[in-house]
Coordinates of C-alpha atoms and ligand atoms in Angstrom, one line a residue:
M1 CA 13.3 62.3 119.3
R2 CA 14.1 59.1 121.0
V3 CA 11.6 59.7 123.8
S4 CA 8.8 60.5 121.4
R5 CA 9.5 57.4 119.4
F6 CA 9.5 55.3 122.6
G7 CA 6.3 57.1 123.6
A8 CA 4.7 56.3 120.3
A9 CA 5.8 52.7 120.5
I10 CA 4.2 52.3 124.0
G11 CA 1.1 54.1 122.7
A12 CA 0.8 51.7 119.8
A13 CA 1.4 48.6 122.0
T14 CA -1.2 49.7 124.5
A15 CA -3.7 50.5 121.7
L16 CA -3.0 47.1 120.2
A17 CA -3.4 45.3 123.5
L18 CA -6.7 47.1 124.2
A19 CA -7.9 46.3 120.7
L20 CA -7.1 42.6 121.1
T21 CA -8.8 42.5 124.5
A22 CA -11.9 44.2 123.1
C23 CA -11.8 42.0 120.1
G24 CA -11.5 38.8 122.1
S25 CA -14.3 39.6 124.5
D26 CA -16.5 40.8 121.7
T27 CA -16.0 37.7 119.7
E28 CA -16.7 35.5 122.7
K29 CA -19.9 37.4 123.5
T30 CA -21.2 37.3 120.0
E31 CA -20.5 33.6 119.6
A32 CA -21.9 32.7 123.0
K33 CA -25.2 34.6 122.6
T34 CA -28.2 32.8 121.3
V35 CA -31.1 34.7 119.8
A36 CA -33.1 34.1 123.0
Q37 CA -30.3 35.6 125.2
K38 CA -29.9 38.6 122.9
A39 CA -33.6 39.2 122.8
K40 CA -33.8 39.1 126.6
E41 CA -30.9 41.5 127.0
T42 CA -31.5 44.0 124.2
K43 CA -35.3 43.8 124.2
K44 CA -35.0 43.8 120.4
I45 CA -35.5 41.1 117.7
T46 CA -35.5 41.1 113.9
V47 CA -38.1 38.7 112.4
G48 CA -38.3 37.8 108.7
V49 CA -41.8 37.8 107.4
K50 CA -43.5 37.9 104.0
Y51 CA -44.6 41.4 102.8
D52 CA -47.0 40.3 100.1
Q53 CA -49.2 37.6 101.5
P54 CA -52.6 38.8 102.7
A55 CA -53.8 37.4 106.0
L56 CA -50.3 36.1 106.7
G57 CA -47.6 38.6 106.3
L58 CA -48.5 41.9 104.6
K59 CA -46.9 45.3 104.6
K60 CA -49.5 47.9 104.4
P61 CA -49.2 51.2 102.5
D62 CA -48.8 53.0 105.8
G63 CA -45.7 50.9 106.7
T64 CA -47.4 48.7 109.3
F65 CA -47.7 44.9 109.1
E66 CA -50.6 42.6 109.5
G67 CA -51.3 38.9 109.3
F68 CA -51.3 35.7 111.2
D69 CA -47.5 35.2 110.9
V70 CA -47.0 38.8 112.0
D71 CA -49.1 38.3 115.1
V72 CA -47.4 35.0 115.9
A73 CA -44.1 36.8 115.6
K74 CA -45.2 39.5 118.1
Y75 CA -46.5 36.8 120.5
I76 CA -43.2 34.8 120.4
A77 CA -41.2 38.0 120.7
K78 CA -43.1 39.0 123.8
E79 CA -42.5 35.5 125.3
L80 CA -38.8 36.0 124.6
G81 CA -38.9 39.3 126.5
V82 CA -39.3 41.7 123.6
P83 CA -42.1 44.2 123.5
E84 CA -43.9 45.0 120.3
S85 CA -41.9 48.2 119.9
G86 CA -38.7 46.1 119.9
V87 CA -39.8 43.9 116.9
T88 CA -38.3 44.8 113.6
F89 CA -39.8 43.1 110.6
K90 CA -37.6 42.4 107.5
E91 CA -38.9 41.1 104.3
T92 CA -38.0 37.5 103.6
R93 CA -39.0 35.8 100.4
S94 CA -39.2 32.1 99.9
E95 CA -35.8 32.1 98.3
N96 CA -33.8 34.0 100.8
R97 CA -35.1 32.5 104.1
E98 CA -32.1 30.1 104.6
S99 CA -29.5 32.7 103.7
F100 CA -31.0 35.4 105.9
I101 CA -31.1 33.0 108.9
G102 CA -27.6 31.7 108.3
G103 CA -26.1 35.2 107.6
G104 CA -27.8 36.8 110.7
Q105 CA -29.9 39.3 108.7
V106 CA -32.8 38.1 110.7
D107 CA -33.1 36.4 114.1
L108 CA -36.2 34.4 113.3
V109 CA -38.2 33.6 110.2
I110 CA -41.9 33.4 110.5
A111 CA -43.1 33.3 106.9
T112 CA -45.3 30.4 105.8
Y113 CA -42.1 28.4 106.2
S114 CA -42.6 24.6 105.9
I115 CA -40.4 22.3 107.8
T116 CA -38.9 20.0 105.1
D117 CA -36.1 17.5 105.2
A118 CA -33.8 19.5 102.9
R119 CA -34.3 22.7 104.9
K120 CA -33.7 20.9 108.2
K121 CA -30.1 20.4 107.1
Q122 CA -29.6 24.2 107.1
V123 CA -32.0 25.5 109.6
T124 CA -33.2 24.7 113.1
F125 CA -37.0 24.8 113.2
G126 CA -39.1 25.8 116.2
G127 CA -42.8 24.8 116.1
P128 CA -44.7 23.8 114.2
Y129 CA -47.1 26.7 115.1
Y130 CA -49.6 25.6 112.5
V131 CA -50.1 22.7 110.1
A132 CA -51.4 24.0 106.7
Q133 CA -52.6 21.8 103.9
Q134 CA -51.4 22.3 100.3
D135 CA -54.3 22.9 97.9
T136 CA -54.7 24.3 94.4
M137 CA -56.2 27.6 93.2
V138 CA -57.6 28.2 89.7
R139 CA -59.6 30.9 88.0
A140 CA -63.2 31.0 89.2
D141 CA -64.5 30.0 85.7
D142 CA -62.1 27.0 85.3
N143 CA -64.0 23.7 85.2
K144 CA -61.1 21.5 84.0
I145 CA -58.9 21.4 87.0
K146 CA -60.7 19.6 89.8
K147 CA -57.9 17.5 91.3
P148 CA -54.1 17.7 91.3
E149 CA -53.8 15.0 88.5
D150 CA -55.7 17.4 86.2
L151 CA -52.6 19.6 86.3
K152 CA -50.9 17.4 83.7
G153 CA -50.3 19.5 80.6
K154 CA -51.3 22.7 82.5
K155 CA -49.2 25.7 83.5
L156 CA -48.4 25.6 87.2
C157 CA -46.7 28.3 89.2
K158 CA -43.1 27.7 90.5
A159 CA -42.4 30.3 93.1
A160 CA -38.7 30.7 93.6
G161 CA -37.4 29.0 96.8
S162 CA -40.7 27.5 97.6
N163 CA -41.3 23.8 98.1
S164 CA -45.0 23.7 96.9
F165 CA -44.4 22.9 93.2
R166 CA -42.3 19.9 94.3
R167 CA -45.3 18.4 96.1
V168 CA -47.0 18.2 92.7
T169 CA -44.1 17.3 90.3
E170 CA -41.7 15.4 92.5
G171 CA -41.8 12.4 94.9
P172 CA -40.9 12.2 98.6
P173 CA -39.4 13.3 100.8
D174 CA -39.9 16.9 99.8
G175 CA -42.2 16.2 96.9
K176 CA -45.4 14.2 97.0
L177 CA -47.4 13.3 93.9
G178 CA -44.7 13.1 91.2
I179 CA -47.0 14.1 88.4
K180 CA -45.2 14.2 85.1
G181 CA -46.0 16.6 82.2
V182 CA -46.8 19.7 84.3
N183 CA -45.5 22.9 82.8
L184 CA -43.8 25.0 85.5
V185 CA -43.9 28.7 85.1
D186 CA -41.4 30.8 87.1
A187 CA -42.5 33.5 89.5
S188 CA -40.7 35.3 92.3
S189 CA -43.5 35.0 94.9
Y190 CA -47.1 33.9 95.5
S191 CA -48.3 37.4 94.8
E192 CA -46.7 37.1 91.4
C193 CA -48.2 33.6 90.9
T194 CA -51.7 35.0 91.7
A195 CA -51.2 37.9 89.3
K196 CA -50.2 35.5 86.6
L197 CA -53.1 33.3 87.3
G198 CA -55.4 36.3 86.9
T199 CA -53.9 37.2 83.5
G200 CA -54.0 33.7 82.2
A201 CA -50.2 33.4 82.1
L202 CA -50.7 30.2 84.1
D203 CA -53.5 27.9 85.0
A204 CA -53.0 27.1 88.6
V205 CA -51.3 28.0 91.9
S206 CA -50.7 25.1 94.2
T207 CA -49.6 26.0 97.7
D208 CA -50.7 26.2 101.4
D209 CA -54.4 26.6 102.0
L210 CA -53.8 29.6 104.2
I211 CA -51.9 31.5 101.4
L212 CA -54.6 30.6 98.9
A213 CA -57.4 31.7 101.2
G214 CA -55.7 35.0 101.7
F215 CA -55.4 35.8 98.0
A216 CA -58.8 34.4 97.1
N217 CA -60.4 36.6 99.8
Q218 CA -58.4 39.6 98.8
Q219 CA -59.6 39.4 95.2
K220 CA -63.1 38.1 95.7
G221 CA -64.8 36.2 92.9
K222 CA -61.7 35.9 90.8
F223 CA -60.3 32.6 92.0
K224 CA -61.4 29.3 93.6
V225 CA -59.6 26.7 95.6
I226 CA -60.4 23.2 94.3
N227 CA -60.4 21.7 97.8
S228 CA -58.3 18.7 97.0
P229 CA -55.5 18.7 99.6
I230 CA -52.1 17.3 98.7
S231 CA -50.0 17.5 101.8
E232 CA -49.5 18.7 105.4
E233 CA -47.3 21.8 105.6
K234 CA -45.9 22.2 109.1
Y235 CA -45.1 25.8 109.6
G236 CA -41.8 26.2 111.5
V237 CA -40.0 29.1 113.0
G238 CA -36.7 29.3 111.3
I239 CA -33.7 29.7 113.6
K240 CA -30.0 29.6 113.0
K241 CA -28.8 25.9 112.8
G242 CA -27.9 24.6 116.2
D243 CA -29.5 27.4 118.3
T244 CA -31.5 24.9 120.3
E245 CA -31.9 27.2 123.3
T246 CA -33.9 29.6 121.2
C247 CA -35.8 26.8 119.6
E248 CA -36.9 25.5 123.0
A249 CA -38.0 29.0 124.1
V250 CA -39.9 29.3 120.9
N251 CA -41.6 26.0 121.4
K252 CA -42.6 27.0 124.9
A253 CA -44.2 30.2 123.5
V254 CA -46.1 28.2 120.8
T255 CA -47.5 25.8 123.4
K256 CA -48.6 28.8 125.5
M257 CA -50.1 30.5 122.5
Y258 CA -52.5 27.5 122.0
Q259 CA -53.1 27.0 125.7
D260 CA -54.1 30.6 126.4
G261 CA -56.4 30.7 123.4
T262 CA -54.3 33.3 121.4
A263 CA -53.8 30.9 118.5
K264 CA -57.5 30.4 118.1
T265 CA -58.2 34.2 118.4
L266 CA -55.5 35.0 115.8
L267 CA -56.7 32.3 113.3
E268 CA -60.3 33.7 113.6
K269 CA -59.0 37.2 113.3
H270 CA -57.3 36.6 110.0
F271 CA -59.3 33.7 108.4
A272 CA -62.9 33.8 109.6
G273 CA -64.9 34.8 106.6
T274 CA -62.4 33.5 104.0
G275 CA -64.2 30.1 103.8
L276 CA -61.1 28.3 105.0
Q277 CA -61.6 25.4 107.5
F278 CA -58.8 26.2 109.8
K279 CA -57.7 24.1 112.8
T280 CA -57.4 25.6 116.3
T281 CA -55.9 22.7 118.1
A282 CA -52.2 22.7 118.9
P283 CA -50.1 20.9 116.3
P284 CA -48.0 17.9 117.7
A285 CA -44.7 19.3 119.0
E286 CA -41.4 18.3 117.4
G287 CA -38.0 18.2 119.1
C288 CA -35.3 20.9 118.6
A289 CA -32.8 18.8 116.6
Ligands
LIG301 N1 -45.0 26.5 102.9 C1 -44.4 26.4 101.6 C2 -42.9 26.5 101.6 O1 -42.3 26.8 102.6 C3 -44.9 27.4 100.6 C4 -45.0 28.8 101.0 C5 -43.7 29.6 100.9 O2 -42.8 29.3 100.2 O3 -43.6 30.6 101.7 O4 -42.2 26.2 100.6

């Protein structure tokens, strides 16, 4: 009886000691590892992309993914040591990008994600890997909205978690024009904005020219982009705040993607024929603050 109790006590102590050791080393490892280190070791990475934006991030019925952001993600992953088969895509919507990065649901976000002052407080941004321009899309037969100022009194889409509506209705730093009297209509995504524009539930969708080009081209003849740019949208790669090692590795990959001609090839692959005037020169690099 006594022996067995003693034995049990030793057993428990040993188990506890082992558990503590395991726990300590595990914690140390997890905390020390950056996304770049993890990618190199495991040959795996999870990237947050949009699932509903044609030419950028689109999940196809067969379960595969296509678009400029998807291809940029594969390129960056490869440069981080991860083959295409090791890339897992996870849907990020405009409204959950920060929480998915912060909570570790994704390692990187490559999802038409503008670098803004407010977001920089929560996220470290690699890139920019492209500088889009915000423009406005209306129904093809609309002759009233020709410039952003014409949006006064009109119904404009407000996609949850996106910054684009702010460029129209608010002032700097994250807004731009500060136009008063615009009626914002809620939507969960730009695909919903586009659907609502089609039905007449709203009058305009103002967001990045790449996004608008993708939708306008997907539903040919239905919509037109007014070609009256509002702002420069620097597309960043979202990384957990403070992971500068990964940010620097991402920036190296982006530089290489322009130098070796891949960026141009990918932009042509996805946007040639959409009517969009895209830029194929490397955007000015930014530091990894
Ligand atoms: N680039 C803009 C933004 O990050 C609009 C597109 C989006 O929300 O994905 O807010």
